[in-house]
Amino acid sequence: GQSLEQPSEVTAVEGAIVQINCTYQTSGFYGLSWYQQHDGGAPTFLSYNGLDGLEETGRFSSFLSRSDSYGYLLLQELQMKDSASYFCAVPRGQNFVFGPGTRLSVLP
Amino acid sequence: GAGVSQSPSNKVTEKGKDVELRCDPISGHTALYWYRQSLGQGLEFLIYFQGNSAPDKSGLPSDRFSAERTGGSVSTLTIQRTQQEDSAVYLCASSPQGADTDTQYFGPGTRLTVL
């Protein structure tokens, strides 16, 4: 089966850099995705790592180390609008397992 | 183009009643997922449809839950004899082909409250 672990909460100030970690235990691995969800909103896709290394998309980057069963989402130049919950997810067969989510609070 | 839509946006029902939740996926997407999210919690997988294949129902919590997808498009999630623990936001998502690398596009969800 699959299980994912994330910190429940992270707090940072505007302009800072924050890293949200995700560790996983899976029976087989096919990639790690990240989704953002604002309060009351729907999750939206941020990034996908199918291979080890860093994927960069603007202010957001995602990293994967399959040998360590570990990944992270890196948010740079934090803005107030980045306050949201962030979920990592892994494929399980034809569907997906989501982590419990990390609530990011960005302070002025 | 239009995104994933869900209806109703909010549903309040009494314990023991049946409810139907509707999902309209993005046109052309063959994969459709239902998830449940309790307040402040992660997403719990419920059921997955892919094209004409038999659905993956492994996440349905009890036999009170069922889902259909008609014509490979619209899906309905039915909860019979609702219980208070069924209160949650029910999210629907679709993806082009259901591949591991596909982005899932989520609808706005239906907030179900069982009194």
XYZ file of C-alpha atoms in Angstrom, chain B residues 33-93:
61
model
C -12.348 10.464 -9.819
C -14.440 11.036 -6.712
C -12.815 12.077 -3.441
C -14.093 12.995 -0.003
C -12.516 15.675 2.156
C -13.483 16.193 5.769
C -12.843 19.575 7.368
C -9.126 20.255 7.593
C -8.246 16.817 6.303
C -6.680 15.364 3.173
C -8.422 13.863 0.200
C -9.848 10.374 0.582
C -10.174 8.444 -2.678
C -13.619 6.975 -3.275
C -13.991 5.697 -6.839
C -12.356 5.954 -10.261
C -13.795 5.600 -13.766
C -11.676 5.138 -16.875
C -13.377 4.968 -20.229
C -15.496 1.848 -20.573
C -13.499 -0.156 -18.034
C -15.017 -1.431 -14.815
C -14.689 1.285 -12.155
C -12.232 1.030 -9.285
C -14.530 1.069 -6.262
C -11.858 0.193 -3.734
C -12.226 3.482 -1.838
C -15.961 3.395 -1.209
C -16.376 3.320 2.607
C -19.543 1.241 2.703
C -22.232 -0.293 0.525
C -24.323 2.820 1.111
C -22.082 4.555 -1.417
C -22.365 3.958 -5.148
C -21.518 5.823 -8.324
C -22.346 5.683 -11.986
C -20.902 7.287 -15.054
C -23.264 7.458 -17.979
C -22.028 7.644 -21.540
C -18.475 8.109 -20.381
C -19.248 11.637 -19.256
C -21.477 12.745 -16.372
C -21.122 10.913 -13.082
C -23.457 10.643 -10.120
C -22.375 9.687 -6.614
C -25.230 8.342 -4.517
C -25.188 8.007 -0.757
C -28.057 6.022 0.708
C -29.329 6.305 4.265
C -26.943 9.156 5.026
C -25.187 9.281 8.377
C -23.680 12.272 10.180
C -20.169 10.955 9.508
C -20.886 11.343 5.783
C -20.726 15.130 6.219
C -17.790 16.342 4.124
C -16.904 18.044 0.863
C -17.171 15.658 -2.066
C -14.757 16.514 -4.848
C -14.800 15.272 -8.399
C -11.782 15.412 -10.711
